[in-house]
Amino acid sequence: MVNRGGTCVRRTQVGIVGAGPAGLFLAHLLHRQGIESVIVENRSRAEIEGTIRAGVLEQWTVDLMNEMGLGARMMREAHFHSGITLRFNGDSHHIDMEGLTGGKRVTVYAQHEVIRDLVAARLEDGGEIVFNVGETSLHDLDTDRPKIRYRCGKDGEVEEIHCDFIAGCDGFHGPSRAAIPAAVRTDYQKVYPFGWLGILTEAPPSHPELIYANHERGFALLSTRSPEIQRLYIQCDPKDDIAHWSDDRIWSELHARLATKGGWSLTEGPIFQKGIIAMRSFVCDPMQRGRLFIAGDAAHIVPPTGAKGLNLAVADVVVLSRGLVDHYRSGRLERLEQYSATALRRIWKAERFSWYMTTMLHRNEAETPFEQRIHLADLDYVVHSHAAATALAENYVGLPID
Ligand code: PHB
């Protein structure tokens, strides 16, 4: 670090804003190819390692973690399922993802566990992650010396990272997307009229795999975190106040929505965390401006029903890292210039799948009775047609990156 006119300046090849899945995977992918990076993150290490997000990994994400030597704890502690259960009209239907996709499985490993593994390995490799930064802004993006300017802490000194490229991996509310001028950018968005109320409960698993239920009272999902901790969700009004939801009310909705004709029962336990999240689909096109490339939630959002969020962020940075590696090897920029177009082709397919799972599985009073019946027909089709089940399975376990 050098001091220029009172401002401390760090120099690196790729400056990364945000230590979520996109930023951390990118730093690891670049390091493996001998490319230096520095990550700045406005939260603390404890915060990023404790933020609870969806927990399903696509098969290639699991393979990538293993290839990078980051998968040891995941292979010990994750839950590997051969498929999922779709439940509607009181009947359960197993979708055999493993059989339908030539051996690809559903891996349940919470996002914050992935983050913990990636942060620890990055710091062990001598990588730099500057936590707790204050106000952050991006500069000189149309030159070949772009800069990240940030405050150390809330009221601290201003520092700068001078780099060749900036990766904006700073989530939906970070400054990166806003640095692509609105005049050259199209934002595509759909807001759903429902949200998810999610709980963590101390209880043993009630079922060996995830259950996605469409019930007349609304959607419900049963997932897991560990042999002792389960994650469950119910569809609710996104504007509802969590204070309206006593534990008894939550359990009674879960029992009703997950009930089967077959006598299966849900095991209750103490609820130790609960909250409501809104649901939206969002895509920003293009995902680049000059020497800034945005990835993950900074560029797109999916509703959690397809379990795609983390995987989509990792796929972006795999594409981005290839462009950066090509540049540092050959001096060419062509592959990097293709980043947005290449990433968006896969992103739109994941957006389609997440929207499809969401509309098929939720109850939406704003829809016509005709549309609501179409979703039930869709479910009936998926569980009785090999072709339709295969299409669902190949999307769920993850489409190829190329
Ligand atoms: C979760 O375990 O949090 C989870 C699982 C599957 C989803 C969404 C969330 O589709």
Tab-separated table of C-alpha atoms and ligand atoms in Angstrom:
chain	number	residue	atom	x	y	z
A	1	MET	CA	0.000	0.000	0.000
A	2	VAL	CA	1.385	3.449	-0.912
A	3	ASN	CA	0.303	6.904	0.183
A	4	ARG	CA	-0.562	9.283	-2.682
A	5	GLY	CA	-1.509	12.826	-1.682
A	6	GLY	CA	-2.966	11.652	1.618
A	7	THR	CA	-4.958	8.724	0.157
A	8	CYS	CA	-3.718	5.185	0.728
A	9	VAL	CA	-3.645	3.287	-2.554
A	10	ARG	CA	-3.495	-0.456	-3.100
A	11	ARG	CA	-2.740	-1.847	-6.521
A	12	THR	CA	-4.098	-5.152	-7.776
A	13	GLN	CA	-5.150	-6.738	-11.052
A	14	VAL	CA	-8.849	-7.299	-10.311
A	15	GLY	CA	-10.675	-5.260	-7.661
A	16	ILE	CA	-13.720	-7.119	-6.347
A	17	VAL	CA	-16.595	-5.366	-4.560
A	18	GLY	CA	-18.409	-7.812	-2.262
A	19	ALA	CA	-17.460	-11.007	-0.422
A	20	GLY	CA	-20.584	-13.023	-1.245
A	21	PRO	CA	-20.485	-16.200	-3.330
A	22	ALA	CA	-19.701	-14.345	-6.594
A	23	GLY	CA	-16.804	-12.295	-5.189
A	24	LEU	CA	-15.256	-15.146	-3.224
A	25	PHE	CA	-15.494	-17.737	-6.019
A	26	LEU	CA	-14.019	-15.187	-8.432
A	27	ALA	CA	-11.046	-14.499	-6.135
A	28	HIS	CA	-10.382	-18.261	-5.900
A	29	LEU	CA	-10.786	-18.880	-9.652
A	30	LEU	CA	-8.367	-16.028	-10.437
A	31	HIS	CA	-5.842	-17.083	-7.790
A	32	ARG	CA	-5.669	-20.561	-9.353
A	33	GLN	CA	-4.645	-18.884	-12.609
A	34	GLY	CA	-2.063	-16.634	-10.969
A	35	ILE	CA	-4.205	-13.472	-11.154
A	36	GLU	CA	-4.214	-11.183	-8.093
A	37	SER	CA	-7.328	-9.665	-6.592
A	38	VAL	CA	-8.463	-7.730	-3.526
A	39	ILE	CA	-12.018	-7.939	-2.152
A	40	VAL	CA	-13.711	-5.069	-0.304
A	41	GLU	CA	-16.806	-5.897	1.746
A	42	ASN	CA	-19.027	-3.532	3.724
A	43	ARG	CA	-20.100	-6.144	6.263
A	44	SER	CA	-18.010	-7.869	8.935
A	45	ARG	CA	-16.693	-11.405	8.543
A	46	ALA	CA	-19.139	-12.583	11.249
A	47	GLU	CA	-22.070	-11.026	9.358
A	48	ILE	CA	-21.310	-12.595	5.976
A	49	GLU	CA	-20.725	-15.937	7.648
A	50	GLY	CA	-24.023	-15.721	9.511
A	51	THR	CA	-26.440	-14.463	6.824
A	52	ILE	CA	-29.006	-17.184	6.185
A	53	ARG	CA	-29.819	-17.811	2.523
A	54	ALA	CA	-31.118	-20.728	0.455
A	55	GLY	CA	-29.041	-23.843	0.617
A	56	VAL	CA	-29.134	-25.928	-2.576
A	57	LEU	CA	-26.037	-26.448	-4.738
A	58	GLU	CA	-26.193	-27.578	-8.351
A	59	GLN	CA	-24.017	-30.574	-9.227
A	60	TRP	CA	-21.391	-28.570	-11.143
A	61	THR	CA	-21.069	-26.103	-8.216
A	62	VAL	CA	-20.274	-29.079	-5.964
A	63	ASP	CA	-17.796	-30.410	-8.558
A	64	LEU	CA	-16.150	-26.974	-8.828
A	65	MET	CA	-15.735	-26.680	-5.042
A	66	ASN	CA	-14.090	-30.107	-5.031
A	67	GLU	CA	-11.831	-29.317	-8.010
A	68	MET	CA	-10.690	-26.140	-6.254
A	69	GLY	CA	-9.857	-28.129	-3.104
A	70	LEU	CA	-12.618	-26.323	-1.168
A	71	GLY	CA	-15.080	-29.180	-0.785
A	72	ALA	CA	-13.803	-31.244	2.175
A	73	ARG	CA	-16.242	-29.951	4.825
A	74	MET	CA	-19.110	-29.856	2.316
A	75	MET	CA	-18.554	-33.532	1.428
A	76	ARG	CA	-18.678	-34.399	5.161
A	77	GLU	CA	-21.569	-32.197	6.266
A	78	ALA	CA	-23.846	-31.551	3.262
A	79	HIS	CA	-26.965	-33.596	2.567
A	80	PHE	CA	-27.042	-35.373	-0.772
A	81	HIS	CA	-30.514	-36.186	-2.081
A	82	SER	CA	-31.404	-38.213	-5.157
A	83	GLY	CA	-34.361	-35.948	-5.907
A	84	ILE	CA	-37.191	-33.840	-4.512
A	85	THR	CA	-40.813	-34.508	-3.577
A	86	LEU	CA	-43.623	-32.540	-5.202
A	87	ARG	CA	-46.793	-32.660	-3.123
A	88	PHE	CA	-50.272	-31.558	-4.246
A	89	ASN	CA	-53.853	-32.740	-3.753
A	90	GLY	CA	-52.508	-34.617	-0.717
A	91	ASP	CA	-50.321	-36.914	-2.873
A	92	SER	CA	-46.520	-37.107	-2.888
A	93	HIS	CA	-44.491	-37.594	-6.054
A	94	HIS	CA	-40.753	-38.262	-6.006
A	95	ILE	CA	-38.819	-36.682	-8.886
A	96	ASP	CA	-35.748	-38.875	-9.278
A	97	MET	CA	-33.235	-36.226	-10.348
A	98	GLU	CA	-30.309	-38.607	-10.096
A	99	GLY	CA	-31.935	-41.176	-12.383
A	100	LEU	CA	-33.284	-38.574	-14.818
A	101	THR	CA	-29.992	-36.673	-15.249
A	102	GLY	CA	-27.408	-39.446	-15.363
A	103	GLY	CA	-26.322	-39.214	-11.731
A	104	LYS	CA	-26.601	-35.528	-10.777
A	105	ARG	CA	-27.754	-35.065	-7.211
A	106	VAL	CA	-29.332	-32.331	-5.092
A	107	THR	CA	-26.832	-31.040	-2.514
A	108	VAL	CA	-28.182	-29.166	0.493
A	109	TYR	CA	-25.403	-27.066	2.046
A	110	ALA	CA	-26.322	-23.617	3.349
A	111	GLN	CA	-24.856	-20.585	1.603
A	112	HIS	CA	-23.185	-19.288	4.772
A	113	GLU	CA	-21.336	-22.600	5.101
A	114	VAL	CA	-19.989	-22.129	1.543
A	115	ILE	CA	-18.990	-18.572	2.503
A	116	ARG	CA	-17.183	-19.801	5.637
A	117	ASP	CA	-15.205	-22.348	3.616
A	118	LEU	CA	-14.284	-19.829	0.914
A	119	VAL	CA	-13.264	-17.052	3.315
A	120	ALA	CA	-11.068	-19.384	5.400
A	121	ALA	CA	-9.339	-20.809	2.308
A	122	ARG	CA	-8.832	-17.358	0.769
A	123	LEU	CA	-7.198	-15.957	3.903
A	124	GLU	CA	-5.070	-19.099	4.217
A	125	ASP	CA	-3.851	-18.540	0.635
A	126	GLY	CA	-2.733	-15.041	1.699
A	127	GLY	CA	-5.628	-13.403	-0.148
A	128	GLU	CA	-6.842	-9.975	0.900
A	129	ILE	CA	-10.405	-9.295	2.014
A	130	VAL	CA	-10.982	-5.826	3.481
A	131	PHE	CA	-14.056	-6.159	5.734
A	132	ASN	CA	-16.234	-3.415	7.250
A	133	VAL	CA	-15.570	-0.804	4.577
A	134	GLY	CA	-17.785	2.315	4.645
A	135	GLU	CA	-19.072	4.340	1.685
A	136	THR	CA	-17.789	2.738	-1.562
A	137	SER	CA	-17.715	4.242	-5.062
A	138	LEU	CA	-16.316	3.258	-8.466
A	139	HIS	CA	-14.278	5.594	-10.684
A	140	ASP	CA	-12.617	5.851	-14.112
A	141	LEU	CA	-14.487	2.808	-15.443
A	142	ASP	CA	-13.987	3.884	-19.047
A	143	THR	CA	-10.178	3.977	-18.668
A	144	ASP	CA	-7.747	1.088	-18.273
A	145	ARG	CA	-7.082	2.147	-14.639
A	146	PRO	CA	-10.448	1.879	-12.894
A	147	LYS	CA	-10.570	2.577	-9.145
A	148	ILE	CA	-12.572	1.484	-6.142
A	149	ARG	CA	-12.702	4.210	-3.483
A	150	TYR	CA	-13.925	3.310	0.002
A	151	ARG	CA	-13.808	4.448	3.580
A	152	CYS	CA	-12.134	2.248	6.186
A	153	GLY	CA	-15.019	1.744	8.550
A	154	LYS	CA	-17.947	4.152	8.760
A	155	ASP	CA	-15.987	7.349	9.403
A	156	GLY	CA	-12.432	6.207	8.624
A	157	GLU	CA	-9.796	7.281	6.113
A	158	VAL	CA	-10.483	7.095	2.374
A	159	GLU	CA	-8.505	4.404	0.544
A	160	GLU	CA	-8.377	3.392	-3.114
A	161	ILE	CA	-7.757	0.203	-5.032
A	162	HIS	CA	-6.274	0.850	-8.468
A	163	CYS	CA	-6.798	-2.104	-10.753
A	164	ASP	CA	-7.129	-3.308	-14.351
A	165	PHE	CA	-10.740	-4.485	-13.955
A	166	ILE	CA	-13.507	-4.238	-11.364
A	167	ALA	CA	-15.925	-7.065	-10.567
A	168	GLY	CA	-19.125	-5.720	-8.987
A	169	CYS	CA	-20.304	-8.605	-6.795
A	170	ASP	CA	-22.012	-6.367	-4.243
A	171	GLY	CA	-25.581	-7.657	-4.296
A	172	PHE	CA	-28.818	-6.032	-5.347
A	173	HIS	CA	-28.314	-2.868	-3.265
A	174	GLY	CA	-24.575	-2.294	-3.865
A	175	PRO	CA	-23.138	0.608	-5.901
A	176	SER	CA	-21.965	-1.442	-8.919
A	177	ARG	CA	-25.134	-1.806	-10.959
A	178	ALA	CA	-25.858	1.904	-10.511
A	179	ALA	CA	-22.488	2.633	-12.175
A	180	ILE	CA	-23.925	1.316	-15.460
A	181	PRO	CA	-25.847	4.399	-16.682
A	182	ALA	CA	-29.622	3.943	-16.835
A	183	ALA	CA	-29.559	5.225	-20.428
A	184	VAL	CA	-27.607	2.180	-21.672
A	185	ARG	CA	-29.201	-0.349	-19.367
A	186	THR	CA	-32.475	-2.257	-19.401
A	187	ASP	CA	-33.809	-3.582	-16.077
A	188	TYR	CA	-36.339	-6.398	-16.455
A	189	GLN	CA	-38.414	-7.013	-13.367
A	190	LYS	CA	-41.325	-8.998	-11.980
A	191	VAL	CA	-42.511	-8.615	-8.380
A	192	TYR	CA	-44.645	-11.477	-7.037
A	193	PRO	CA	-47.661	-10.705	-4.838
A	194	PHE	CA	-46.446	-13.157	-2.175
A	195	GLY	CA	-43.434	-13.739	0.058
A	196	TRP	CA	-41.993	-16.565	2.134
A	197	LEU	CA	-42.079	-16.849	5.882
A	198	GLY	CA	-39.011	-18.923	6.766
A	199	ILE	CA	-38.193	-20.635	10.057
A	200	LEU	CA	-35.319	-22.564	11.570
A	201	THR	CA	-36.378	-25.190	14.062
A	202	GLU	CA	-34.517	-27.540	16.335
A	203	ALA	CA	-36.013	-30.847	15.242
A	204	PRO	CA	-34.973	-34.037	13.472
A	205	PRO	CA	-35.655	-34.299	9.707
A	206	SER	CA	-39.264	-35.175	8.863
A	207	HIS	CA	-38.456	-36.479	5.378
A	208	PRO	CA	-35.316	-37.685	3.569
A	209	GLU	CA	-35.561	-35.026	0.826
A	210	LEU	CA	-37.006	-31.549	0.137
A	211	ILE	CA	-40.795	-31.314	-0.183
A	212	TYR	CA	-42.318	-28.584	-2.379
A	213	ALA	CA	-46.060	-28.438	-1.671
A	214	ASN	CA	-48.834	-26.684	-3.561
A	215	HIS	CA	-51.850	-26.439	-1.251
A	216	GLU	CA	-55.043	-24.402	-1.421
A	217	ARG	CA	-53.835	-22.447	1.660
A	218	GLY	CA	-50.601	-21.614	-0.205
A	219	PHE	CA	-47.148	-23.002	-0.926
A	220	ALA	CA	-44.974	-24.739	1.694
A	221	LEU	CA	-41.403	-26.056	1.547
A	222	LEU	CA	-39.622	-28.445	3.846
A	223	SER	CA	-35.821	-28.278	3.717
A	224	THR	CA	-33.012	-29.182	6.085
A	225	ARG	CA	-29.830	-27.762	7.578
A	226	SER	CA	-28.444	-30.581	9.734
A	227	PRO	CA	-29.645	-33.717	11.555
A	228	GLU	CA	-30.728	-31.370	14.378
A	229	ILE	CA	-31.925	-28.266	12.485
A	230	GLN	CA	-34.640	-27.996	9.836
A	231	ARG	CA	-35.569	-25.093	7.519
A	232	LEU	CA	-39.205	-24.625	6.512
A	233	TYR	CA	-41.092	-21.970	4.571
A	234	ILE	CA	-44.713	-20.990	3.953
A	235	GLN	CA	-46.122	-18.621	1.385
A	236	CYS	CA	-47.422	-15.420	3.022
A	237	ASP	CA	-48.224	-11.787	2.268
A	238	PRO	CA	-44.814	-10.118	1.677
A	239	LYS	CA	-45.979	-7.064	3.662
A	240	ASP	CA	-47.151	-9.108	6.637
A	241	ASP	CA	-45.541	-8.437	10.014
A	242	ILE	CA	-43.728	-11.424	11.511
A	243	ALA	CA	-45.224	-10.390	14.875
A	244	HIS	CA	-48.578	-11.708	13.545
A	245	TRP	CA	-47.118	-15.191	13.313
A	246	SER	CA	-46.985	-17.052	16.611
A	247	ASP	CA	-45.135	-20.365	16.605
A	248	ASP	CA	-48.484	-22.172	16.969
A	249	ARG	CA	-49.906	-20.419	13.921
A	250	ILE	CA	-46.813	-21.290	11.867
A	251	TRP	CA	-46.933	-24.973	12.842
A	252	SER	CA	-50.636	-25.206	12.169
A	253	GLU	CA	-50.149	-23.778	8.631
A	254	LEU	CA	-47.204	-26.096	8.003
A	255	HIS	CA	-49.208	-29.142	9.129
A	256	ALA	CA	-52.153	-28.156	6.936
A	257	ARG	CA	-50.139	-27.377	3.806
A	258	LEU	CA	-47.805	-30.369	4.019
A	259	ALA	CA	-50.520	-32.916	4.964
A	260	THR	CA	-50.791	-36.088	2.869
A	261	LYS	CA	-53.419	-38.756	2.441
A	262	GLY	CA	-50.731	-41.277	3.392
A	263	GLY	CA	-50.433	-40.469	7.091
A	264	TRP	CA	-46.991	-38.815	6.927
A	265	SER	CA	-46.389	-36.400	9.784
A	266	LEU	CA	-44.243	-33.354	10.355
A	267	THR	CA	-42.010	-33.303	13.445
A	268	GLU	CA	-42.181	-30.036	15.405
A	269	GLY	CA	-39.445	-28.439	17.480
A	270	PRO	CA	-38.651	-25.070	19.052
A	271	ILE	CA	-38.494	-22.280	16.454
A	272	PHE	CA	-35.337	-20.197	17.011
A	273	GLN	CA	-35.377	-17.936	13.961
A	274	LYS	CA	-38.173	-16.569	11.781
A	275	GLY	CA	-38.530	-13.888	9.109
A	276	ILE	CA	-40.399	-12.839	5.958
A	277	ILE	CA	-38.799	-12.304	2.553
A	278	ALA	CA	-40.350	-10.732	-0.547
A	279	MET	CA	-39.962	-12.417	-3.923
A	280	ARG	CA	-38.914	-10.937	-7.239
A	281	SER	CA	-37.313	-11.772	-10.546
A	282	PHE	CA	-34.861	-9.192	-11.907
A	283	VAL	CA	-32.316	-9.008	-14.748
A	284	CYS	CA	-30.017	-6.127	-15.717
A	285	ASP	CA	-28.739	-6.046	-19.320
A	286	PRO	CA	-25.894	-5.392	-20.056
A	287	MET	CA	-23.856	-6.593	-17.075
A	288	GLN	CA	-20.832	-4.489	-17.941
A	289	ARG	CA	-19.645	-0.982	-18.565
A	290	GLY	CA	-16.093	-0.267	-19.648
A	291	ARG	CA	-13.859	-2.117	-17.220
A	292	LEU	CA	-16.666	-2.910	-14.738
A	293	PHE	CA	-18.353	-6.322	-14.843
A	294	ILE	CA	-21.258	-7.086	-12.502
A	295	ALA	CA	-22.122	-10.587	-11.279
A	296	GLY	CA	-24.568	-12.412	-9.006
A	297	ASP	CA	-27.358	-10.510	-7.238
A	298	ALA	CA	-25.895	-7.188	-8.422
A	299	ALA	CA	-27.085	-8.186	-11.900
A	300	HIS	CA	-30.050	-10.478	-11.336
A	301	ILE	CA	-32.427	-11.845	-8.724
A	302	VAL	CA	-34.424	-15.063	-8.809
A	303	PRO	CA	-37.219	-16.074	-6.443
A	304	PRO	CA	-35.910	-18.892	-4.205
A	305	THR	CA	-38.320	-21.581	-5.457
A	306	GLY	CA	-35.843	-22.894	-8.028
A	307	ALA	CA	-32.938	-22.787	-5.520
A	308	LYS	CA	-30.756	-21.065	-8.116
A	309	GLY	CA	-29.391	-17.859	-6.494
A	310	LEU	CA	-25.928	-18.957	-5.384
A	311	ASN	CA	-25.374	-21.201	-8.392
A	312	LEU	CA	-26.208	-18.402	-10.784
A	313	ALA	CA	-23.688	-16.114	-9.086
A	314	VAL	CA	-20.972	-18.767	-9.363
A	315	ALA	CA	-21.782	-19.423	-13.038
A	316	ASP	CA	-21.359	-15.682	-13.780
A	317	VAL	CA	-17.891	-15.561	-12.293
A	318	VAL	CA	-16.812	-18.763	-14.039
A	319	VAL	CA	-17.619	-16.984	-17.331
A	320	LEU	CA	-15.974	-13.763	-16.121
A	321	SER	CA	-12.812	-15.523	-14.928
A	322	ARG	CA	-12.405	-17.158	-18.359
A	323	GLY	CA	-12.509	-13.740	-20.009
A	324	LEU	CA	-10.017	-12.309	-17.522
A	325	VAL	CA	-7.649	-15.293	-17.873
A	326	ASP	CA	-7.819	-14.958	-21.663
A	327	HIS	CA	-6.929	-11.278	-21.356
A	328	TYR	CA	-3.951	-11.823	-19.047
A	329	ARG	CA	-2.642	-14.679	-21.257
A	330	SER	CA	-3.109	-13.068	-24.657
A	331	GLY	CA	-3.746	-9.358	-24.158
A	332	ARG	CA	-7.087	-9.781	-25.970
A	333	LEU	CA	-10.315	-8.231	-24.660
A	334	GLU	CA	-12.772	-9.995	-27.012
A	335	ARG	CA	-13.783	-12.741	-24.605
A	336	LEU	CA	-14.312	-10.261	-21.769
A	337	GLU	CA	-16.422	-8.103	-24.063
A	338	GLN	CA	-18.638	-11.159	-24.606
A	339	TYR	CA	-19.101	-11.619	-20.828
A	340	SER	CA	-22.557	-10.089	-20.553
A	341	ALA	CA	-24.013	-11.794	-23.637
A	342	THR	CA	-22.561	-15.182	-22.644
A	343	ALA	CA	-23.685	-14.984	-19.007
A	344	LEU	CA	-27.172	-13.688	-19.871
A	345	ARG	CA	-28.017	-16.665	-22.096
A	346	ARG	CA	-27.752	-18.991	-19.096
A	347	ILE	CA	-29.214	-16.449	-16.651
A	348	TRP	CA	-32.434	-16.104	-18.672
A	349	LYS	CA	-32.903	-19.884	-18.598
A	350	ALA	CA	-32.493	-19.899	-14.816
A	351	GLU	CA	-34.895	-16.936	-14.592
A	352	ARG	CA	-37.401	-18.879	-16.672
A	353	PHE	CA	-37.081	-21.965	-14.491
A	354	SER	CA	-37.342	-20.012	-11.213
A	355	TRP	CA	-40.415	-18.160	-12.483
A	356	TYR	CA	-41.948	-21.470	-13.683
A	357	MET	CA	-41.415	-23.233	-10.331
A	358	THR	CA	-42.724	-20.164	-8.481
A	359	THR	CA	-45.901	-19.710	-10.522
A	360	MET	CA	-46.614	-23.451	-10.638
A	361	LEU	CA	-46.263	-23.983	-6.883
A	362	HIS	CA	-47.826	-20.842	-5.341
A	363	ARG	CA	-51.443	-19.798	-4.976
A	364	ASN	CA	-52.044	-16.386	-6.477
A	365	GLU	CA	-55.413	-14.731	-5.962
A	366	ALA	CA	-54.484	-12.131	-8.562
A	367	GLU	CA	-54.577	-14.822	-11.229
A	368	THR	CA	-57.747	-15.979	-12.961
A	369	PRO	CA	-59.236	-19.344	-11.943
A	370	PHE	CA	-58.201	-20.498	-15.433
A	371	GLU	CA	-54.527	-19.740	-14.754
A	372	GLN	CA	-54.696	-21.391	-11.353
A	373	ARG	CA	-56.013	-24.610	-12.915
A	374	ILE	CA	-53.250	-24.488	-15.538
A	375	HIS	CA	-50.629	-24.642	-12.753
A	376	LEU	CA	-52.247	-27.763	-11.292
A	377	ALA	CA	-52.315	-29.322	-14.770
A	378	ASP	CA	-48.636	-28.458	-15.097
A	379	LEU	CA	-47.838	-30.253	-11.831
A	380	ASP	CA	-49.893	-33.255	-12.881
A	381	TYR	CA	-48.013	-33.304	-16.199
A	382	VAL	CA	-44.569	-33.036	-14.570
A	383	VAL	CA	-45.147	-35.965	-12.230
A	384	HIS	CA	-46.647	-38.244	-14.885
A	385	SER	CA	-44.534	-37.466	-17.950
A	386	HIS	CA	-40.961	-38.721	-18.178
A	387	ALA	CA	-40.126	-35.920	-20.623
A	388	ALA	CA	-41.546	-33.176	-18.372
A	389	ALA	CA	-39.901	-34.620	-15.241
A	390	THR	CA	-36.571	-34.787	-17.108
A	391	ALA	CA	-36.892	-31.129	-18.116
A	392	LEU	CA	-37.569	-30.118	-14.516
A	393	ALA	CA	-34.710	-32.288	-13.232
A	394	GLU	CA	-32.076	-31.026	-15.651
A	395	ASN	CA	-32.907	-27.431	-14.780
A	396	TYR	CA	-32.987	-28.122	-11.033
A	397	VAL	CA	-29.611	-29.872	-10.876
A	398	GLY	CA	-28.132	-27.163	-13.118
A	399	LEU	CA	-27.796	-26.457	-16.832
A	400	PRO	CA	-24.280	-26.607	-18.274
A	401	ILE	CA	-22.276	-23.361	-18.280
A	402	ASP	CA	-21.257	-23.628	-21.944
B	1	PHB	C1	-33.388	-23.748	1.766
B	1	PHB	O1	-32.994	-24.801	2.277
B	1	PHB	O2	-33.250	-22.658	2.341
B	1	PHB	C2	-34.043	-23.776	0.428
B	1	PHB	C3	-34.142	-24.962	-0.269
B	1	PHB	C4	-34.754	-24.989	-1.513
B	1	PHB	C5	-35.266	-23.842	-2.062
B	1	PHB	C6	-35.171	-22.641	-1.374
B	1	PHB	C7	-34.565	-22.603	-0.129
B	1	PHB	O3	-35.871	-23.883	-3.279
